[in-house]
GROMACS .gro file of C-alpha atoms in nm:
model
  309
    1VAL     CA    1   1.728  -8.833   1.640
    2PRO     CA    2   2.019  -8.881   1.391
    3VAL     CA    3   1.864  -9.214   1.281
    4PHE     CA    4   1.526  -9.045   1.235
    5LEU     CA    5   1.686  -8.767   1.030
    6PHE     CA    6   1.869  -9.022   0.818
    7VAL     CA    7   1.542  -9.206   0.743
    8ALA     CA    8   1.338  -8.887   0.700
    9ALA     CA    9   1.597  -8.697   0.492
   10PRO     CA   10   1.470  -8.804   0.146
   11TYR     CA   11   1.111  -8.712   0.240
   12ILE     CA   12   1.218  -8.376   0.384
   13ARG     CA   13   1.416  -8.300   0.068
   14ARG     CA   14   1.121  -8.396  -0.153
   15TYR     CA   15   0.894  -8.164   0.047
   16VAL     CA   16   1.144  -7.876   0.035
   17ALA     CA   17   1.194  -7.922  -0.341
   18GLY     CA   18   0.827  -7.837  -0.402
   19GLY     CA   19   0.648  -7.854  -0.737
   20ARG     CA   20   0.818  -7.936  -1.065
   21CYS     CA   21   0.730  -7.807  -1.409
   22LYS     CA   22   0.626  -8.112  -1.611
   23SER     CA   23   0.560  -7.925  -1.936
   24THR     CA   24   0.744  -8.053  -2.242
   25ALA     CA   25   0.642  -7.750  -2.451
   26ARG     CA   26   0.892  -7.658  -2.723
   27LEU     CA   27   0.987  -7.299  -2.807
   28GLU     CA   28   1.120  -7.343  -3.162
   29GLY     CA   29   1.129  -7.007  -3.335
   30LYS     CA   30   1.049  -6.833  -3.005
   31VAL     CA   31   1.261  -6.573  -2.827
   32VAL     CA   32   1.299  -6.548  -2.449
   33ILE     CA   33   1.464  -6.274  -2.242
   34ILE     CA   34   1.563  -6.357  -1.884
   35THR     CA   35   1.709  -6.082  -1.666
   36GLY     CA   36   1.981  -6.180  -1.419
   37ALA     CA   37   2.025  -6.522  -1.579
   38ASN     CA   38   2.400  -6.541  -1.512
   39THR     CA   39   2.345  -6.697  -1.168
   40GLY     CA   40   2.093  -6.863  -0.934
   41ILE     CA   41   1.739  -6.941  -1.044
   42GLY     CA   42   1.776  -6.719  -1.352
   43LYS     CA   43   2.062  -6.935  -1.479
   44GLU     CA   44   1.863  -7.254  -1.414
   45THR     CA   45   1.561  -7.106  -1.592
   46ALA     CA   46   1.787  -7.025  -1.888
   47ARG     CA   47   1.932  -7.377  -1.881
   48ASP     CA   48   1.585  -7.532  -1.908
   49LEU     CA   49   1.446  -7.291  -2.169
   50ALA     CA   50   1.761  -7.325  -2.382
   51GLN     CA   51   1.657  -7.688  -2.437
   52ARG     CA   52   1.337  -7.549  -2.592
   53GLY     CA   53   1.429  -7.232  -2.785
   54LYS     CA   54   1.636  -6.912  -2.815
   55VAL     CA   55   1.738  -6.748  -2.487
   56ILE     CA   56   1.882  -6.403  -2.425
   57ILE     CA   57   2.061  -6.367  -2.093
   58ALA     CA   58   2.033  -6.002  -1.989
   59CYS     CA   59   2.273  -5.921  -1.708
   60ARG     CA   60   2.505  -5.660  -1.563
   61ASP     CA   61   2.816  -5.880  -1.537
   62ILE     CA   62   2.900  -5.980  -1.895
   63ALA     CA   63   3.191  -6.207  -1.792
   64LYS     CA   64   2.964  -6.409  -1.559
   65GLY     CA   65   2.694  -6.405  -1.824
   66GLU     CA   66   2.928  -6.546  -2.089
   67ALA     CA   67   3.052  -6.816  -1.850
   68ALA     CA   68   2.691  -6.921  -1.779
   69ALA     CA   69   2.597  -6.906  -2.149
   70SER     CA   70   2.891  -7.118  -2.266
   71GLU     CA   71   2.811  -7.378  -1.997
   72ILE     CA   72   2.446  -7.386  -2.112
   73ARG     CA   73   2.543  -7.400  -2.483
   74ALA     CA   74   2.777  -7.693  -2.418
   75GLU     CA   75   2.514  -7.878  -2.215
   76THR     CA   76   2.212  -7.820  -2.443
   77GLY     CA   77   2.384  -7.799  -2.782
   78ASN     CA   78   2.186  -7.479  -2.843
   79GLN     CA   79   2.407  -7.202  -2.981
   80GLN     CA   80   2.117  -6.957  -2.956
   81VAL     CA   81   2.203  -6.859  -2.598
   82ILE     CA   82   2.309  -6.496  -2.619
   83VAL     CA   83   2.438  -6.256  -2.355
   84LYS     CA   84   2.344  -5.887  -2.356
   85LYS     CA   85   2.446  -5.612  -2.115
   86LEU     CA   86   2.166  -5.486  -1.888
   87ASP     CA   87   2.211  -5.291  -1.565
   88LEU     CA   88   1.870  -5.253  -1.401
   89ALA     CA   89   2.015  -4.992  -1.162
   90ASP     CA   90   2.063  -4.751  -1.454
   91THR     CA   91   1.776  -4.643  -1.683
   92LYS     CA   92   2.030  -4.544  -1.952
   93SER     CA   93   2.151  -4.906  -1.966
   94ILE     CA   94   1.790  -5.034  -1.977
   95ARG     CA   95   1.710  -4.807  -2.270
   96GLU     CA   96   2.029  -4.908  -2.454
   97PHE     CA   97   1.951  -5.277  -2.402
   98ALA     CA   98   1.595  -5.235  -2.534
   99GLU     CA   99   1.708  -5.028  -2.832
  100LYS     CA  100   1.967  -5.289  -2.937
  101PHE     CA  101   1.726  -5.577  -2.881
  102LEU     CA  102   1.452  -5.414  -3.090
  103ALA     CA  103   1.701  -5.345  -3.371
  104GLU     CA  104   1.828  -5.705  -3.373
  105GLU     CA  105   1.522  -5.916  -3.293
  106LYS     CA  106   1.191  -5.899  -3.473
  107GLU     CA  107   1.003  -6.106  -3.214
  108LEU     CA  108   0.979  -6.153  -2.836
  109HIS     CA  109   0.756  -6.421  -2.689
  110ILE     CA  110   0.857  -6.449  -2.323
  111LEU     CA  111   1.000  -6.183  -2.091
  112ILE     CA  112   1.110  -6.314  -1.750
  113ASN     CA  113   1.181  -6.031  -1.507
  114ASN     CA  114   1.396  -6.239  -1.276
  115ALA     CA  115   1.691  -6.027  -1.159
  116GLY     CA  116   1.682  -5.885  -0.811
  117VAL     CA  117   1.877  -5.748  -0.518
  118MET     CA  118   1.814  -5.834  -0.154
  119LEU     CA  119   1.917  -5.692   0.183
  120CYS     CA  120   2.139  -5.418   0.037
  121PRO     CA  121   2.284  -5.158   0.270
  122TYR     CA  122   2.119  -4.824   0.192
  123SER     CA  123   2.218  -4.709  -0.155
  124LYS     CA  124   2.067  -4.553  -0.463
  125THR     CA  125   2.061  -4.637  -0.832
  126ALA     CA  126   2.218  -4.417  -1.100
  127ASP     CA  127   1.884  -4.232  -1.119
  128GLY     CA  128   1.849  -4.175  -0.744
  129PHE     CA  129   1.600  -4.454  -0.668
  130GLU     CA  130   1.638  -4.664  -0.352
  131MET     CA  131   1.825  -4.976  -0.471
  132HIS     CA  132   1.561  -5.245  -0.397
  133LEU     CA  133   1.277  -5.042  -0.547
  134GLY     CA  134   1.495  -4.923  -0.835
  135VAL     CA  135   1.623  -5.264  -0.947
  136ASN     CA  136   1.345  -5.501  -0.843
  137HIS     CA  137   1.051  -5.285  -0.949
  138LEU     CA  138   1.131  -4.969  -1.147
  139GLY     CA  139   1.403  -5.127  -1.364
  140HIS     CA  140   1.172  -5.410  -1.470
  141PHE     CA  141   0.878  -5.170  -1.507
  142LEU     CA  142   1.077  -4.964  -1.758
  143LEU     CA  143   1.213  -5.270  -1.940
  144THR     CA  144   0.862  -5.414  -1.981
  145PHE     CA  145   0.733  -5.077  -2.106
  146LEU     CA  146   1.007  -5.056  -2.370
  147LEU     CA  147   0.953  -5.413  -2.494
  148LEU     CA  148   0.574  -5.435  -2.471
  149GLU     CA  149   0.494  -5.348  -2.833
  150ARG     CA  150   0.728  -5.625  -2.954
  151LEU     CA  151   0.556  -5.869  -2.717
  152LYS     CA  152   0.215  -5.763  -2.853
  153GLN     CA  153   0.335  -5.805  -3.214
  154SER     CA  154   0.464  -6.155  -3.128
  155ALA     CA  155   0.154  -6.263  -2.932
  156PRO     CA  156   0.065  -6.501  -2.783
  157ALA     CA  157   0.334  -6.382  -2.542
  158ARG     CA  158   0.402  -6.394  -2.169
  159ILE     CA  159   0.550  -6.167  -1.904
  160VAL     CA  160   0.671  -6.346  -1.591
  161ASN     CA  161   0.764  -6.143  -1.282
  162VAL     CA  162   0.964  -6.313  -1.008
  163SER     CA  163   0.826  -6.181  -0.679
  164SER     CA  164   0.841  -6.350  -0.337
  165LEU     CA  165   0.645  -6.468  -0.037
  166ALA     CA  166   0.816  -6.166   0.123
  167HIS     CA  167   0.551  -5.947  -0.045
  168HIS     CA  168   0.332  -6.035   0.257
  169GLY     CA  169   0.558  -5.815   0.470
  170GLY     CA  170   0.560  -5.525   0.225
  171ARG     CA  171   0.382  -5.190   0.205
  172ILE     CA  172   0.400  -4.925  -0.063
  173ARG     CA  173   0.517  -4.625   0.138
  174PHE     CA  174   0.429  -4.347  -0.104
  175HIS     CA  175   0.537  -4.085   0.153
  176ASP     CA  176   0.891  -4.234   0.162
  177LEU     CA  177   0.937  -4.453  -0.146
  178HIS     CA  178   1.315  -4.416  -0.144
  179GLY     CA  179   1.363  -4.484   0.226
  180GLU     CA  180   1.511  -4.143   0.298
  181LYS     CA  181   1.314  -4.096   0.621
  182SER     CA  182   1.356  -4.449   0.753
  183TYR     CA  183   1.525  -4.754   0.606
  184ASN     CA  184   1.529  -5.121   0.692
  185ARG     CA  185   1.696  -5.345   0.435
  186GLY     CA  186   1.467  -5.642   0.504
  187LEU     CA  187   1.152  -5.435   0.474
  188ALA     CA  188   1.286  -5.256   0.165
  189TYR     CA  189   1.311  -5.597  -0.005
  190CYS     CA  190   0.954  -5.684   0.104
  191HIS     CA  191   0.822  -5.352  -0.029
  192SER     CA  192   0.986  -5.412  -0.368
  193LYS     CA  193   0.841  -5.764  -0.393
  194LEU     CA  194   0.494  -5.629  -0.315
  195ALA     CA  195   0.552  -5.377  -0.595
  196ASN     CA  196   0.618  -5.673  -0.830
  197VAL     CA  197   0.280  -5.828  -0.739
  198LEU     CA  198   0.091  -5.499  -0.779
  199PHE     CA  199   0.266  -5.423  -1.110
  200THR     CA  200   0.168  -5.767  -1.242
  201ARG     CA  201  -0.193  -5.717  -1.134
  202GLU     CA  202  -0.230  -5.374  -1.296
  203LEU     CA  203  -0.037  -5.476  -1.610
  204ALA     CA  204  -0.265  -5.779  -1.659
  205ARG     CA  205  -0.573  -5.561  -1.612
  206ARG     CA  206  -0.451  -5.312  -1.874
  207LEU     CA  207  -0.351  -5.583  -2.123
  208GLN     CA  208  -0.700  -5.733  -2.096
  209GLY     CA  209  -0.861  -5.391  -2.099
  210ASN     CA  210  -0.968  -5.358  -2.460
  211ALA     CA  211  -1.245  -5.570  -2.606
  212MET     CA  212  -1.011  -5.804  -2.793
  213GLY     CA  213  -0.741  -5.832  -2.525
  214THR     CA  214  -0.378  -5.843  -2.639
  215LYS     CA  215  -0.294  -6.213  -2.599
  216VAL     CA  216  -0.007  -6.103  -2.374
  217THR     CA  217  -0.036  -6.245  -2.023
  218ALA     CA  218   0.139  -6.128  -1.706
  219ASN     CA  219   0.185  -6.347  -1.398
  220ALA     CA  220   0.397  -6.327  -1.083
  221LEU     CA  221   0.550  -6.600  -0.869
  222HIS     CA  222   0.729  -6.698  -0.550
  223PRO     CA  223   1.027  -6.924  -0.633
  224GLY     CA  224   1.060  -7.057  -0.277
  225SER     CA  225   1.344  -7.011  -0.030
  226VAL     CA  226   1.642  -7.081  -0.253
  227TYR     CA  227   2.007  -7.142  -0.168
  228SER     CA  228   2.156  -6.875  -0.395
  229GLU     CA  229   2.375  -6.563  -0.403
  230LEU     CA  230   2.077  -6.337  -0.337
  231VAL     CA  231   2.163  -6.302   0.035
  232ARG     CA  232   2.526  -6.201  -0.034
  233HIS     CA  233   2.478  -5.852   0.116
  234SER     CA  234   2.400  -5.996   0.461
  235PHE     CA  235   2.670  -6.185   0.654
  236VAL     CA  236   2.410  -6.324   0.898
  237MET     CA  237   2.179  -6.449   0.620
  238THR     CA  238   2.472  -6.599   0.427
  239TRP     CA  239   2.575  -6.787   0.742
  240LEU     CA  240   2.219  -6.903   0.815
  241TRP     CA  241   2.168  -7.007   0.451
  242LYS     CA  242   2.479  -7.230   0.474
  243ILE     CA  243   2.366  -7.392   0.800
  244PHE     CA  244   2.011  -7.458   0.681
  245SER     CA  245   2.093  -7.531   0.315
  246PHE     CA  246   1.938  -7.878   0.350
  247PHE     CA  247   1.600  -7.708   0.408
  248LEU     CA  248   1.634  -7.470   0.113
  249LYS     CA  249   1.557  -7.526  -0.252
  250THR     CA  250   1.844  -7.565  -0.496
  251PRO     CA  251   1.847  -7.302  -0.775
  252CYS     CA  252   1.714  -7.572  -1.011
  253GLU     CA  253   1.420  -7.642  -0.778
  254GLY     CA  254   1.365  -7.269  -0.731
  255ALA     CA  255   1.347  -7.215  -1.107
  256GLN     CA  256   1.057  -7.457  -1.160
  257THR     CA  257   0.774  -7.206  -1.110
  258SER     CA  258   0.941  -6.952  -1.341
  259ILE     CA  259   0.968  -7.222  -1.607
  260TYR     CA  260   0.607  -7.329  -1.545
  261CYS     CA  261   0.476  -6.974  -1.584
  262ALA     CA  262   0.680  -6.933  -1.903
  263VAL     CA  263   0.581  -7.250  -2.089
  264ALA     CA  264   0.287  -7.443  -1.938
  265LYS     CA  265   0.009  -7.479  -2.196
  266GLU     CA  266  -0.262  -7.462  -1.930
  267LEU     CA  267  -0.157  -7.102  -1.858
  268ASP     CA  268  -0.211  -6.984  -2.219
  269SER     CA  269  -0.495  -6.753  -2.116
  270VAL     CA  270  -0.424  -6.719  -1.743
  271THR     CA  271  -0.317  -6.368  -1.641
  272GLY     CA  272  -0.280  -6.148  -1.334
  273GLN     CA  273  -0.219  -6.448  -1.109
  274TYR     CA  274   0.046  -6.537  -0.850
  275PHE     CA  275   0.205  -6.883  -0.834
  276SER     CA  276   0.421  -7.088  -0.600
  277ASP     CA  277   0.536  -7.448  -0.649
  278CYS     CA  278   0.376  -7.450  -0.995
  279GLN     CA  279   0.027  -7.377  -0.865
  280PRO     CA  280  -0.182  -7.070  -0.774
  281ALA     CA  281  -0.087  -6.925  -0.435
  282TYR     CA  282  -0.235  -6.685  -0.180
  283VAL     CA  283  -0.174  -6.313  -0.236
  284SER     CA  284  -0.167  -6.077   0.063
  285PRO     CA  285  -0.457  -5.827   0.094
  286ARG     CA  286  -0.211  -5.546   0.011
  287GLY     CA  287  -0.116  -5.736  -0.304
  288ARG     CA  288  -0.483  -5.734  -0.411
  289ASP     CA  289  -0.539  -5.363  -0.358
  290ASP     CA  290  -0.633  -5.224  -0.700
  291GLU     CA  291  -0.620  -4.861  -0.588
  292THR     CA  292  -0.263  -4.900  -0.463
  293ALA     CA  293  -0.172  -5.083  -0.787
  294LYS     CA  294  -0.307  -4.794  -0.998
  295LYS     CA  295  -0.133  -4.533  -0.784
  296LEU     CA  296   0.198  -4.724  -0.794
  297TRP     CA  297   0.165  -4.742  -1.174
  298SER     CA  298   0.125  -4.365  -1.214
  299VAL     CA  299   0.399  -4.285  -0.959
  300SER     CA  300   0.635  -4.529  -1.138
  301CYS     CA  301   0.564  -4.359  -1.472
  302GLU     CA  302   0.631  -4.021  -1.313
  303LEU     CA  303   0.962  -4.133  -1.160
  304LEU     CA  304   1.077  -4.285  -1.491
  305GLY     CA  305   0.952  -3.994  -1.703
  306ILE     CA  306   0.735  -4.213  -1.924
  307GLN     CA  307   0.372  -4.210  -2.040
  308TRP     CA  308   0.218  -4.557  -2.027
  309ASP     CA  309  -0.156  -4.545  -2.079
   0.00000   0.00000   0.00000
């Protein structure tokens, strides 16, 4: 068996690595925002896109963000890698980030909603939302709402939502959105990733809604099972991740589909889709439920106190 593993190892690794983004598209004069780009696949997405254009790293931990940015600047020679404070667990911080961005930048071409939490013990955001739903869905929903006009003005533009295969295990529990009646941290993550898929679907439908369309696309993706800090809230998962790291994608491999959705020319007019390994992937029946998507949209607006028609 050890001999077999030794021989098979390169092939196993190649299979695990999955698809690679082969696009050489440049982003000169373009502006990209990536949330949570101080670590993991967000950082690797920023590293790649910084070789193409201007990147804004939007993250909660400014010190980690600056460390990542200076590493990327040194490696790419691009000084246009900027760190801005954004805490997706606090709508006040989201509004402040958007306000500053809109005052400083006249254009926005790519918004990558990448940041996420996973397997958190039960907790709530500053606004009283269950943490997974609040950060993974509602935080990005509000951020996209606040930046959408700038994306439309800069069109063609793209919105990329990092979801997960875990959406297959999710349900939108409208009767208990914040997990106050029953809570399971694994399922809470799945629910929030399903919300990402449904948000993408409804957003794409609305952006295409008028006769002309807006030339702003919205797509979601599964990055793969990635060896990253995302499982830090679970001792068991952290331990398992270490043991099976050989069978997990590296953050660089996990970033490929995000990069693909952000830059690939063949996706110029593709919207409302879900990708994995740089190709279209299967969406669960719940992720294709338009009625649930519409209801989630209106409930999200209600919770955030916004009107988004």
